[in-house]
Coordinates of C-alpha atoms in Angstrom, one line a residue:
Chain A
M12 CA 11.4 -11.9 -37.2
E13 CA 14.1 -10.2 -35.4
Q14 CA 14.4 -6.6 -36.9
Y15 CA 14.8 -2.8 -36.6
L16 CA 12.4 -0.4 -37.3
I17 CA 12.2 3.4 -37.5
L18 CA 9.8 5.8 -36.0
F19 CA 10.3 9.8 -36.3
K20 CA 9.3 12.1 -33.3
N21 CA 7.1 13.8 -35.9
D22 CA 4.9 10.8 -36.2
F23 CA 4.7 10.0 -32.2
D24 CA 1.3 11.6 -31.6
D25 CA -0.2 9.5 -34.4
F26 CA 1.8 6.5 -33.1
V27 CA 0.3 6.7 -29.6
E28 CA -3.3 7.5 -31.2
R29 CA -3.2 4.4 -33.3
L30 CA -1.8 2.1 -30.6
A31 CA -4.7 3.4 -28.3
K32 CA -7.1 2.5 -30.7
I33 CA -6.0 -1.1 -30.7
Q34 CA -6.4 -2.0 -27.4
K35 CA -6.2 -0.5 -23.9
L36 CA -2.9 1.8 -23.9
V37 CA -1.2 2.0 -20.5
A38 CA 1.9 4.6 -20.2
P39 CA 3.8 6.5 -17.5
V40 CA 2.1 9.5 -16.8
K41 CA 2.8 12.3 -14.2
R42 CA 1.4 12.0 -10.9
G43 CA 1.9 15.1 -8.8
S44 CA 4.7 17.3 -8.7
K45 CA 7.8 14.7 -8.7
S46 CA 5.9 11.3 -9.2
F47 CA 4.8 9.3 -12.0
A48 CA 2.4 6.3 -12.3
F49 CA 1.4 3.9 -15.2
D50 CA -2.1 4.5 -16.3
E51 CA -4.6 4.4 -19.3
V52 CA -3.6 6.9 -22.1
T53 CA -5.3 8.0 -25.2
A54 CA -3.2 10.7 -26.5
A55 CA 0.8 11.2 -26.8
E56 CA 0.1 14.3 -24.7
D57 CA -0.8 12.1 -21.6
V58 CA 2.7 10.3 -21.7
S59 CA 5.6 11.3 -19.9
L60 CA 8.7 9.7 -21.7
N61 CA 10.9 11.4 -19.6
Y62 CA 10.2 9.9 -16.4
I63 CA 11.8 8.4 -13.2
P64 CA 10.4 5.0 -12.1
T65 CA 6.9 5.1 -11.4
I66 CA 5.4 5.2 -7.7
L67 CA 4.1 1.5 -8.2
P68 CA 6.0 -0.9 -10.9
P69 CA 4.0 -2.3 -13.9
K70 CA 3.6 -5.4 -11.7
K71 CA 0.1 -3.9 -10.9
Y72 CA -1.1 -5.3 -14.3
F73 CA 0.5 -8.5 -13.8
M74 CA -1.0 -9.2 -10.1
P75 CA -3.4 -6.2 -9.1
Q76 CA -3.3 -4.9 -5.7
N77 CA -6.9 -6.6 -5.2
E78 CA -7.7 -9.5 -7.3
T79 CA -10.7 -11.7 -6.8
I80 CA -9.4 -15.0 -7.3
V81 CA -12.6 -17.3 -6.0
E82 CA -16.2 -16.8 -5.7
Y83 CA -18.6 -19.2 -3.9
E84 CA -21.9 -20.0 -2.5
K85 CA -21.7 -21.7 0.7
K86 CA -25.0 -23.5 0.7
Q87 CA -24.8 -24.5 -2.8
N88 CA -21.3 -25.8 -2.0
K89 CA -20.1 -24.1 -5.2
W90 CA -16.7 -22.8 -5.6
E91 CA -15.5 -21.0 -8.9
A92 CA -12.0 -20.0 -9.7
I93 CA -12.0 -16.5 -11.3
L94 CA -9.5 -16.2 -14.1
Y95 CA -9.6 -12.4 -15.5
S96 CA -7.2 -10.9 -18.0
E97 CA -7.5 -7.9 -20.3
A98 CA -5.7 -7.0 -23.6
I99 CA -3.2 -4.2 -22.5
T100 CA -0.2 -2.5 -24.4
L101 CA 2.2 -1.6 -21.7
F102 CA 4.1 1.3 -23.3
G103 CA 7.3 3.1 -22.2
V104 CA 8.6 0.1 -19.7
H105 CA 12.2 0.8 -18.4
T106 CA 14.6 -1.8 -18.7
C107 CA 14.7 -2.2 -15.1
D108 CA 11.2 -3.0 -15.1
L109 CA 11.3 -5.4 -17.8
A110 CA 13.7 -7.3 -15.3
G111 CA 11.5 -7.1 -12.7
I112 CA 8.4 -8.5 -14.8
Q113 CA 11.0 -11.4 -15.9
C114 CA 11.6 -12.3 -12.3
L115 CA 7.8 -12.4 -11.5
N116 CA 7.4 -14.6 -14.7
L117 CA 10.0 -16.9 -13.0
V118 CA 8.1 -17.1 -9.9
F119 CA 4.8 -17.5 -11.1
S120 CA 5.3 -19.9 -13.8
D121 CA 7.3 -22.0 -11.0
R122 CA 5.4 -25.3 -9.9
P123 CA 2.5 -25.1 -9.0
N124 CA 2.3 -22.2 -11.5
D125 CA -0.2 -19.3 -10.7
V126 CA -3.0 -19.7 -13.4
H127 CA -4.3 -16.3 -12.7
Y128 CA -0.9 -14.5 -13.2
I129 CA -0.4 -16.7 -16.2
I130 CA -3.5 -15.7 -18.2
R131 CA -2.9 -12.1 -17.5
K132 CA 0.7 -11.9 -18.8
K133 CA -0.5 -13.9 -22.0
R134 CA -2.7 -10.8 -23.1
I135 CA 0.0 -8.0 -21.9
L136 CA 1.8 -6.8 -24.9
I137 CA 5.0 -4.7 -23.6
I138 CA 7.0 -2.1 -25.2
G139 CA 10.0 -1.2 -23.4
L140 CA 11.9 2.2 -23.4
E141 CA 15.4 2.1 -23.3
C142 CA 17.0 4.6 -20.8
N143 CA 20.1 6.4 -22.4
D144 CA 21.1 8.1 -19.0
Y145 CA 20.7 7.4 -15.3
C146 CA 17.1 8.6 -13.9
D147 CA 18.6 9.5 -10.9
E148 CA 21.1 9.1 -7.9
Y149 CA 19.1 6.0 -6.6
A150 CA 19.4 3.9 -9.6
T151 CA 22.0 0.9 -9.4
C152 CA 21.1 -0.7 -12.7
G153 CA 24.6 -0.5 -13.7
L154 CA 25.6 -2.7 -10.9
M155 CA 22.7 -5.1 -11.7
D156 CA 23.2 -5.0 -15.4
N157 CA 19.6 -4.1 -16.1
H158 CA 20.6 -0.5 -17.8
N159 CA 20.5 -2.5 -21.2
A160 CA 17.4 -4.6 -22.0
N161 CA 18.1 -8.6 -21.6
G162 CA 14.9 -9.5 -23.5
G163 CA 11.2 -9.7 -21.7
Y164 CA 9.6 -7.1 -24.1
D165 CA 7.7 -7.4 -27.3
L166 CA 9.2 -4.2 -28.7
L167 CA 12.0 -2.1 -27.3
M168 CA 12.1 1.5 -28.3
T169 CA 15.4 3.8 -28.2
E170 CA 15.2 7.6 -28.2
L171 CA 17.6 8.9 -30.6
E172 CA 17.6 12.7 -31.3
D173 CA 14.7 13.0 -34.0
R174 CA 13.4 9.5 -33.9
F175 CA 13.1 6.3 -32.0
V176 CA 14.6 3.3 -33.2
I177 CA 12.2 0.0 -32.5
H178 CA 13.6 -3.4 -31.9
V179 CA 10.8 -6.3 -32.8
N180 CA 11.5 -9.0 -30.2
T181 CA 8.5 -11.3 -30.8
V182 CA 5.6 -12.4 -33.4
D183 CA 3.1 -10.3 -31.1
G184 CA 5.3 -7.3 -31.5
E185 CA 5.6 -7.5 -35.2
E186 CA 1.9 -7.9 -35.8
L187 CA 1.2 -4.9 -33.7
M188 CA 3.7 -2.9 -35.7
G189 CA 2.0 -4.4 -39.0
K190 CA -1.4 -3.2 -37.7
L191 CA -0.2 0.4 -37.2
A192 CA 1.0 0.8 -40.7
M193 CA 3.3 3.6 -39.9
V194 CA 6.3 2.4 -39.2
K195 CA 9.6 1.6 -41.6
P196 CA 12.5 -0.7 -41.4
A197 CA 15.3 1.2 -39.9
D198 CA 18.1 2.5 -42.2
A199 CA 21.9 2.5 -42.0
E200 CA 22.1 6.0 -40.6
S201 CA 19.6 4.8 -37.5
M202 CA 21.7 2.0 -36.9
T203 CA 24.7 4.1 -36.5
M204 CA 23.1 6.4 -34.4
L205 CA 21.8 3.6 -32.3
N206 CA 25.3 1.9 -32.1
K207 CA 26.9 5.2 -31.2
M208 CA 24.5 5.8 -28.4
R209 CA 25.0 2.4 -27.0
N210 CA 28.9 2.8 -27.0
K211 CA 28.2 6.2 -24.9
K212 CA 25.9 4.3 -22.5
R213 CA 29.2 2.0 -21.6
E214 CA 30.9 5.0 -20.3
V215 CA 27.3 6.6 -18.5
F216 CA 26.6 3.5 -16.8
Q217 CA 28.9 2.1 -14.2
P218 CA 28.7 -0.2 -11.5
E219 CA 27.5 2.5 -8.3
I220 CA 28.8 0.4 -6.0
D221 CA 32.5 -0.9 -5.6
I222 CA 31.7 -4.6 -5.7
E223 CA 31.5 -7.3 -8.4
R224 CA 27.9 -8.6 -9.0
K225 CA 28.9 -12.0 -8.3
E226 CA 30.1 -11.2 -5.0
L227 CA 26.7 -9.9 -3.9
K228 CA 25.4 -13.1 -3.1
P229 CA 28.3 -14.2 -0.7
L230 CA 28.2 -10.8 0.9
F231 CA 24.8 -10.9 1.9
E232 CA 25.1 -14.9 2.7
E233 CA 27.7 -13.6 5.1
S234 CA 26.0 -10.8 6.4
F235 CA 23.4 -12.3 8.9
Q236 CA 25.1 -11.1 11.9
A237 CA 26.1 -7.6 10.8
E238 CA 25.8 -4.7 12.4
V239 CA 24.2 -2.8 9.8
W240 CA 20.6 -4.6 10.7
D241 CA 20.9 -2.9 14.1
S242 CA 21.2 0.4 12.8
I243 CA 18.7 -0.2 10.2
H244 CA 16.1 -1.4 12.8
E245 CA 16.5 2.0 14.5
K246 CA 15.9 4.0 11.2
C247 CA 12.9 1.8 9.9
L248 CA 9.1 3.0 10.3
S249 CA 7.7 -0.2 9.2
C250 CA 5.8 1.6 7.0
G251 CA 6.0 -1.0 4.0
N252 CA 6.6 1.1 1.4
C253 CA 10.0 -0.5 0.4
T254 CA 8.2 -3.8 -0.5
N255 CA 5.1 -2.1 -2.0
V256 CA 6.8 -0.3 -4.5
C257 CA 9.3 -3.2 -5.4
P258 CA 9.2 -4.6 -8.9
T259 CA 9.9 -8.2 -7.6
C260 CA 8.1 -8.5 -4.1
Y261 CA 5.2 -10.6 -4.6
C262 CA 3.7 -11.7 -1.5
Y263 CA 0.0 -11.6 -1.0
D264 CA -2.5 -12.4 1.6
V265 CA -5.9 -14.0 0.8
E266 CA -9.0 -12.3 2.3
D267 CA -12.5 -14.0 2.5
E268 CA -15.1 -11.4 1.9
I269 CA -18.6 -12.8 2.4
D270 CA -21.6 -11.0 1.6
L271 CA -24.4 -9.7 4.3
D272 CA -26.4 -13.0 3.3
F273 CA -23.7 -14.9 4.7
N274 CA -24.0 -17.3 1.9
K275 CA -22.2 -15.9 -1.4
G276 CA -18.8 -14.4 -1.4
K277 CA -15.4 -14.1 -2.7
M278 CA -11.6 -14.6 -1.9
V279 CA -9.5 -11.8 -2.9
R280 CA -5.9 -11.8 -3.3
K281 CA -4.2 -8.7 -1.8
W282 CA -0.3 -7.2 -1.5
D283 CA 1.4 -8.3 1.6
S284 CA 4.4 -6.7 3.1
C285 CA 7.2 -8.8 5.0
Q286 CA 7.7 -4.9 6.8
S287 CA 4.4 -5.0 8.7
R288 CA 4.8 -6.5 12.1
P289 CA 1.9 -9.0 12.0
F290 CA 3.3 -10.4 8.5
A291 CA 5.3 -13.3 10.4
M292 CA 3.1 -13.6 13.4
I293 CA 1.1 -17.0 13.9
S294 CA -1.4 -18.0 16.1
G295 CA -0.5 -17.9 19.6
G296 CA 1.1 -14.6 19.0
E297 CA 4.6 -15.8 18.3
N298 CA 6.3 -13.7 15.9
F299 CA 9.2 -15.1 13.7
R300 CA 10.7 -11.5 12.7
P301 CA 9.4 -9.2 15.6
E302 CA 12.5 -6.8 15.0
R303 CA 12.5 -4.4 12.2
G304 CA 16.0 -5.0 11.3
G305 CA 15.4 -8.9 11.1
R306 CA 12.2 -7.8 8.6
Q307 CA 14.7 -5.5 6.6
R308 CA 17.4 -8.0 6.7
H309 CA 14.6 -10.6 5.3
R310 CA 13.8 -8.2 2.4
Y311 CA 17.5 -7.7 1.4
M312 CA 18.0 -11.6 1.5
R313 CA 14.9 -11.8 -0.7
K314 CA 16.6 -9.8 -3.3
F315 CA 20.3 -10.9 -3.0
N316 CA 20.6 -14.1 -1.3
Y317 CA 17.4 -16.6 -1.5
P318 CA 16.5 -16.1 -5.2
F319 CA 19.7 -16.5 -6.4
E320 CA 19.9 -20.0 -4.8
K321 CA 16.6 -20.8 -6.3
Y322 CA 16.5 -19.1 -9.7
N323 CA 20.2 -18.2 -10.2
R324 CA 19.2 -14.7 -10.4
Y325 CA 19.4 -11.6 -8.3
F326 CA 15.7 -10.1 -7.5
C327 CA 17.0 -6.7 -7.2
T328 CA 16.8 -4.8 -10.6
G329 CA 18.3 -1.5 -9.7
C330 CA 15.3 0.5 -9.9
G331 CA 16.2 2.5 -6.7
R332 CA 12.3 2.6 -5.9
C333 CA 12.9 1.5 -2.4
S334 CA 15.3 4.0 -1.4
R335 CA 13.6 6.5 -3.4
T336 CA 10.5 6.2 -1.4
C337 CA 11.7 5.7 2.3
M338 CA 11.0 8.2 4.5
A339 CA 13.8 7.3 6.9
K340 CA 16.4 7.2 4.2
I341 CA 17.2 3.7 4.7
N342 CA 19.5 3.5 1.1
L343 CA 20.1 0.2 -0.6
K344 CA 23.6 1.5 -2.0
E345 CA 24.5 2.7 1.7
T346 CA 23.5 -0.5 2.9
I347 CA 25.7 -2.5 0.6
E348 CA 28.7 -0.1 0.9
T349 CA 28.1 -0.5 4.8
L350 CA 28.2 -4.4 4.4
I351 CA 31.3 -4.3 2.3
E352 CA 33.1 -2.2 5.0
E353 CA 32.0 -4.4 7.8
K354 CA 33.2 -7.4 6.1
K355 CA 36.8 -5.8 5.6
Chain B
M2 CA -30.3 -17.8 11.3
K3 CA -32.2 -15.5 14.0
R4 CA -31.2 -11.9 13.1
K5 CA -29.5 -10.4 16.1
T6 CA -31.0 -7.2 17.7
V7 CA -28.8 -4.3 17.4
A8 CA -28.8 -0.9 19.3
F9 CA -27.0 2.2 18.8
F10 CA -25.6 4.6 21.6
D11 CA -23.9 7.9 21.8
F12 CA -21.8 9.2 24.4
T13 CA -19.5 12.1 23.9
C14 CA -19.4 12.6 20.2
C15 CA -21.1 14.4 17.3
E16 CA -23.0 11.5 16.2
G17 CA -21.3 11.7 12.8
C18 CA -20.2 8.3 12.6
Q19 CA -24.1 7.0 13.1
L20 CA -25.0 9.6 10.2
Q21 CA -22.2 7.8 8.2
V22 CA -24.3 4.4 8.8
A23 CA -27.9 6.3 8.2
N24 CA -26.3 7.5 5.0
F25 CA -25.4 4.1 3.7
G26 CA -28.0 4.4 0.9
E27 CA -28.5 1.1 -1.0
E28 CA -26.3 -0.8 1.2
L29 CA -28.2 -0.2 4.2
L30 CA -31.0 -2.5 3.0
D31 CA -28.8 -5.5 2.7
I32 CA -28.0 -4.6 6.3
L33 CA -31.0 -4.5 7.6
A34 CA -31.9 -7.4 6.2
A35 CA -29.1 -9.1 8.3
I36 CA -29.8 -7.3 11.5
D37 CA -32.7 -6.1 13.6
V38 CA -32.4 -2.4 14.6
V39 CA -34.1 -1.8 17.8
M40 CA -32.7 1.5 19.0
F41 CA -31.3 4.1 16.8
R42 CA -32.0 7.7 18.3
E43 CA -30.4 9.1 14.9
V44 CA -33.2 7.5 12.5
M45 CA -35.9 6.2 14.6
S46 CA -38.3 6.5 18.0
E47 CA -38.6 3.2 18.9
K48 CA -36.5 2.1 22.0
S49 CA -35.6 -1.1 23.7
D50 CA -33.6 -2.2 26.9
E51 CA -32.5 -5.6 25.1
Y52 CA -30.3 -6.0 22.5
D53 CA -27.5 -8.4 21.5
V54 CA -25.3 -6.1 19.8
A55 CA -24.3 -2.5 21.3
I56 CA -22.9 -0.1 18.7
I57 CA -21.3 2.5 20.8
E58 CA -20.4 5.9 19.7
G59 CA -18.7 8.5 21.8
S60 CA -16.1 8.7 24.6
I61 CA -16.4 8.4 28.2
T62 CA -16.1 11.7 29.8
T63 CA -18.6 11.8 32.9
P64 CA -19.1 9.8 35.9
H65 CA -22.7 9.1 34.6
D66 CA -21.3 7.9 31.3
V67 CA -19.1 5.3 33.4
E68 CA -22.2 4.0 34.8
R69 CA -24.3 3.9 31.6
I70 CA -21.6 2.2 29.6
K71 CA -21.1 -0.8 32.4
E72 CA -24.8 -1.3 32.1
I73 CA -24.7 -1.4 28.3
R74 CA -21.8 -4.0 28.5
E75 CA -24.1 -6.0 31.2
T76 CA -27.0 -6.3 28.5
A77 CA -25.1 -6.7 25.6
T78 CA -23.2 -10.0 24.2
T79 CA -21.2 -8.1 21.8
V80 CA -20.0 -4.6 22.2
I81 CA -18.6 -2.6 19.0
A82 CA -17.0 1.0 19.5
L83 CA -17.9 3.2 16.4
G84 CA -15.5 5.9 15.3
S85 CA -12.6 7.4 16.9
C86 CA -14.1 8.9 20.1
A87 CA -15.2 5.7 21.1
S88 CA -12.3 3.7 19.8
I89 CA -9.4 5.9 21.0
G90 CA -10.9 8.6 22.6
G91 CA -10.7 10.9 19.3
I92 CA -10.9 14.9 19.6
N93 CA -12.1 15.0 23.0
G94 CA -9.0 13.4 24.3
M95 CA -7.6 17.1 23.8
K96 CA -9.1 17.7 27.0
N97 CA -6.8 15.6 29.0
S98 CA -4.1 17.9 28.1
F99 CA -5.3 20.7 30.4
K100 CA -6.6 20.8 34.3
L101 CA -9.8 19.8 34.7
E102 CA -10.8 22.5 36.7
D103 CA -9.5 24.7 33.8
V104 CA -11.8 22.9 31.6
Q105 CA -14.6 23.3 33.4
S106 CA -14.3 26.9 33.9
Y107 CA -13.9 27.5 30.4
V108 CA -16.8 25.6 29.2
Y109 CA -19.5 26.3 31.8
G110 CA -17.9 29.6 33.2
E111 CA -17.2 30.1 37.2
D112 CA -20.6 29.6 37.9
G113 CA -21.7 26.8 36.0
K114 CA -18.8 24.4 36.4
N115 CA -20.1 23.1 39.9
Y116 CA -23.1 21.6 38.1
F117 CA -21.3 19.5 35.7
E118 CA -19.0 16.6 36.7
T119 CA -16.1 15.7 34.5
I120 CA -13.3 13.3 34.4
P121 CA -10.8 12.8 31.9
T122 CA -11.8 11.3 28.3
M123 CA -11.7 7.8 27.8
A124 CA -11.9 5.5 24.9
V125 CA -14.9 2.8 25.6
H126 CA -12.0 -0.1 26.1
Q127 CA -10.7 1.8 28.8
V128 CA -13.6 1.5 30.9
V129 CA -15.4 -1.9 29.7
D130 CA -14.4 -4.9 27.2
V131 CA -14.8 -3.9 23.6
D132 CA -15.2 -7.0 21.4
Y133 CA -14.8 -5.1 17.9
F134 CA -13.2 -1.7 17.1
V135 CA -14.3 0.2 14.1
H136 CA -11.9 3.3 14.1
G137 CA -12.0 6.6 12.3
C138 CA -13.3 10.1 12.3
P139 CA -15.9 9.8 10.8
I140 CA -15.9 5.6 10.3
Y141 CA -15.2 4.3 6.6
P142 CA -18.4 2.6 5.4
P143 CA -16.7 -0.3 3.9
E144 CA -14.7 -1.2 6.9
F145 CA -18.0 -0.7 9.2
V146 CA -19.8 -3.4 7.0
K147 CA -16.7 -5.8 7.2
I148 CA -16.7 -5.6 10.8
L149 CA -20.5 -5.7 11.3
K150 CA -20.2 -9.0 9.2
Y151 CA -17.4 -10.6 11.4
A152 CA -19.3 -9.7 14.6
L153 CA -22.7 -11.2 13.3
Q154 CA -20.7 -14.6 12.7
G155 CA -18.9 -14.2 16.0
L156 CA -15.7 -14.2 14.3
P157 CA -12.5 -12.3 15.8
Y158 CA -11.5 -9.2 13.7
T159 CA -8.1 -7.6 14.0
V160 CA -7.3 -4.2 12.4
K161 CA -4.4 -4.9 10.8
D162 CA -1.4 -3.5 12.5
E163 CA 0.1 -1.6 9.8
A164 CA 0.6 2.2 8.6
V165 CA -1.7 4.0 6.4
C166 CA 1.1 4.2 3.9
V167 CA 0.7 0.6 3.0
E168 CA -2.7 1.5 1.7
C169 CA -1.6 5.0 0.4
K170 CA 0.9 3.1 -1.8
L171 CA -1.1 0.7 -3.2
N172 CA -3.3 3.6 -4.3
E173 CA -0.4 5.5 -6.1
N174 CA -0.9 8.8 -4.1
E175 CA 2.0 11.0 -4.3
C176 CA 3.7 11.3 -0.8
M177 CA 2.5 14.2 1.2
Y178 CA 5.7 14.8 2.6
E179 CA 7.4 15.1 -1.0
K180 CA 4.5 18.1 -1.6
G181 CA 5.8 19.3 1.6
L182 CA 3.2 18.7 3.8
T183 CA 3.2 16.6 7.1
C184 CA 1.1 13.6 7.4
L185 CA 0.4 11.0 10.1
G186 CA 0.1 8.3 7.8
P187 CA 3.6 6.7 8.6
I188 CA 2.4 6.1 12.3
T189 CA -1.5 5.7 11.8
K190 CA -3.2 2.6 11.5
A191 CA -4.5 1.5 8.1
G192 CA -8.0 0.1 7.1
C193 CA -9.3 3.2 5.6
N194 CA -7.6 2.5 2.7
S195 CA -5.9 6.0 2.7
W196 CA -9.2 8.0 2.3
C197 CA -8.2 11.6 3.0
I198 CA -4.8 11.3 0.8
N199 CA -7.0 9.8 -2.0
Y200 CA -8.8 13.1 -1.9
G201 CA -5.8 15.1 -1.5
N202 CA -5.8 15.6 2.3
I203 CA -3.1 14.6 4.8
C204 CA -3.9 11.9 7.3
Y205 CA -4.9 13.4 10.9
G206 CA -4.3 9.9 12.7
C207 CA -7.6 9.5 13.5
R208 CA -7.5 5.7 13.5
G209 CA -4.7 5.7 16.4
M210 CA -1.1 4.9 16.2
V211 CA 0.1 1.3 15.1
K212 CA 1.2 -0.6 17.9
E213 CA 5.1 -0.7 17.3
T214 CA 6.6 2.3 18.5
T215 CA 9.2 3.8 16.0
K216 CA 10.5 6.8 18.0
N217 CA 13.7 7.1 16.8
A218 CA 12.9 6.5 13.3
S219 CA 10.1 9.0 13.6
I220 CA 12.5 11.6 14.9
D221 CA 14.9 10.8 11.8
V222 CA 12.0 11.3 9.5
I223 CA 11.1 14.8 11.3
K224 CA 14.6 16.0 11.0
K225 CA 14.9 14.9 7.4
Y226 CA 11.6 16.9 6.2
D227 CA 12.9 19.9 8.6
I228 CA 9.5 19.9 10.4
P229 CA 9.1 21.4 13.6
M230 CA 8.5 18.7 16.3
D231 CA 5.3 21.1 17.7
W232 CA 3.5 20.7 14.5
I233 CA 3.8 16.6 14.7
M234 CA 2.6 16.7 18.4
G235 CA 0.0 19.0 17.7
K236 CA -1.3 16.5 15.1
F237 CA -0.7 13.6 17.3
D238 CA -2.8 15.1 20.2
M239 CA -5.7 15.7 18.1
Y240 CA -7.0 12.3 18.0
N241 CA -4.5 10.4 20.2
K242 CA -4.3 12.2 23.5
A243 CA -6.5 9.7 25.6
T244 CA -4.7 6.7 24.5
E245 CA -1.0 8.0 24.3
S246 CA 0.1 6.4 27.5
E247 CA -1.8 2.9 26.9
E248 CA 0.6 -0.1 27.1
K249 CA 0.9 -1.3 23.2
K250 CA 0.1 -4.9 23.1

């Protein structure tokens, strides 16, 4: 099954059109002057191949912002789980976002597994897009080792001069390429080009912060009392942008939405943010994390400390979205650098 | 379940929030099946002195308003503040930036000012207890329906104390600050589904401020984007003057 294919750029328009005819095709598109978003496309001209990470990561297709999970009728005591999925081809996913989806897969497959998520995931076909260079200065994919794809895709495309080399990783991916009937096996020349580019990447991507990846976990473990959280407390607006754009934040709230007949209704799962003040508030008004610094620390711990204990994996993908979107300039790189300084 | 009787009242306002309700279209039929409207000046001639739920639009700006709202509060079991003027003082709060005498002279002239008593603008809850708040200028229709359902069931409803940015991000709008514009989204209470920004406008802060004050952070942001402080203050005062000194619980 594992094989490399080749697609010349002259055929890219045709490639996208054919993909869009098979099932719903979603790709990065331009959203405003400096922003991008994943959205449905039908032609190559809609697609932005050269994009910086989208406002929201592709997780929105796996766990939508608003998702009806139960419908009920009170009088009839009728409850029905709503399982909805849609066949989607997710095109142009950067390697950092592939890692993000892998993290979410771990969480939602963990017991008790989340049927709503898993059913959706089964019908999403992922075509990754390798980054040959940095998107911007916010990314830390070199440190997190996500500048190369470590699985998590059906097909992975690498752009090389006049062509794309496509790595086929799954049977689903192979079948899709079969349906398109337009890509050929990669020749020796293409493979040489691919290797050359990968070698070059080793020089381009370096750890962005002067720390070994394995040292991140102990660094955060010992940072609970660090002063950096106090200065972040002063900076943070508590707007929740950082968690909403994070590819591995998965916290949600479930709201009960009853109809005006006060009989029929539904339960809707909505994204929630640990950065908002009421997140850790309980009845009686007690709040476990009333301070913004404490809430930010929690966010960092959920990326660099706790998931490492539970899943043996960092939940920061290095995509840089949290720093890019922060209006108050709270920067992940700077936070880690300050922690390193404080520890010395 | 016996349908609750509902009466609409207007104080100092443009009656635009009631117009939003009148304009609901098909959903109004479902609402009318759930409540019994006994008074709604904008859409019907009938009147009533008895009602379970009082829906108040407008702010309190005269001594007469104070008496009237107190009477309504005594009659109704449930009071809902409808729209910014009622829920936070809204546009009318701009009056509080000036001397009352100057305002009177400006509006009614030197001769007329003595005929009209005036007091600083207040939101409804600054005079009587309010059970439910429907923020916004105008109200966001889906939120009104949502809160009405809570009110009819007698359940408490808390407007989420988080910024408009939260909903704006989920809608994947490009940030207004990235476009070089000044937006009050980061300090304004969510619940409107970032209505204005979805349509390309900025947030004017019509829903009131989030409870947590983040003064230093806000100053940092203003500096980062090189925004003159008085621009922000001008935007802030447009809706939030009447409730700016409130203790934030």
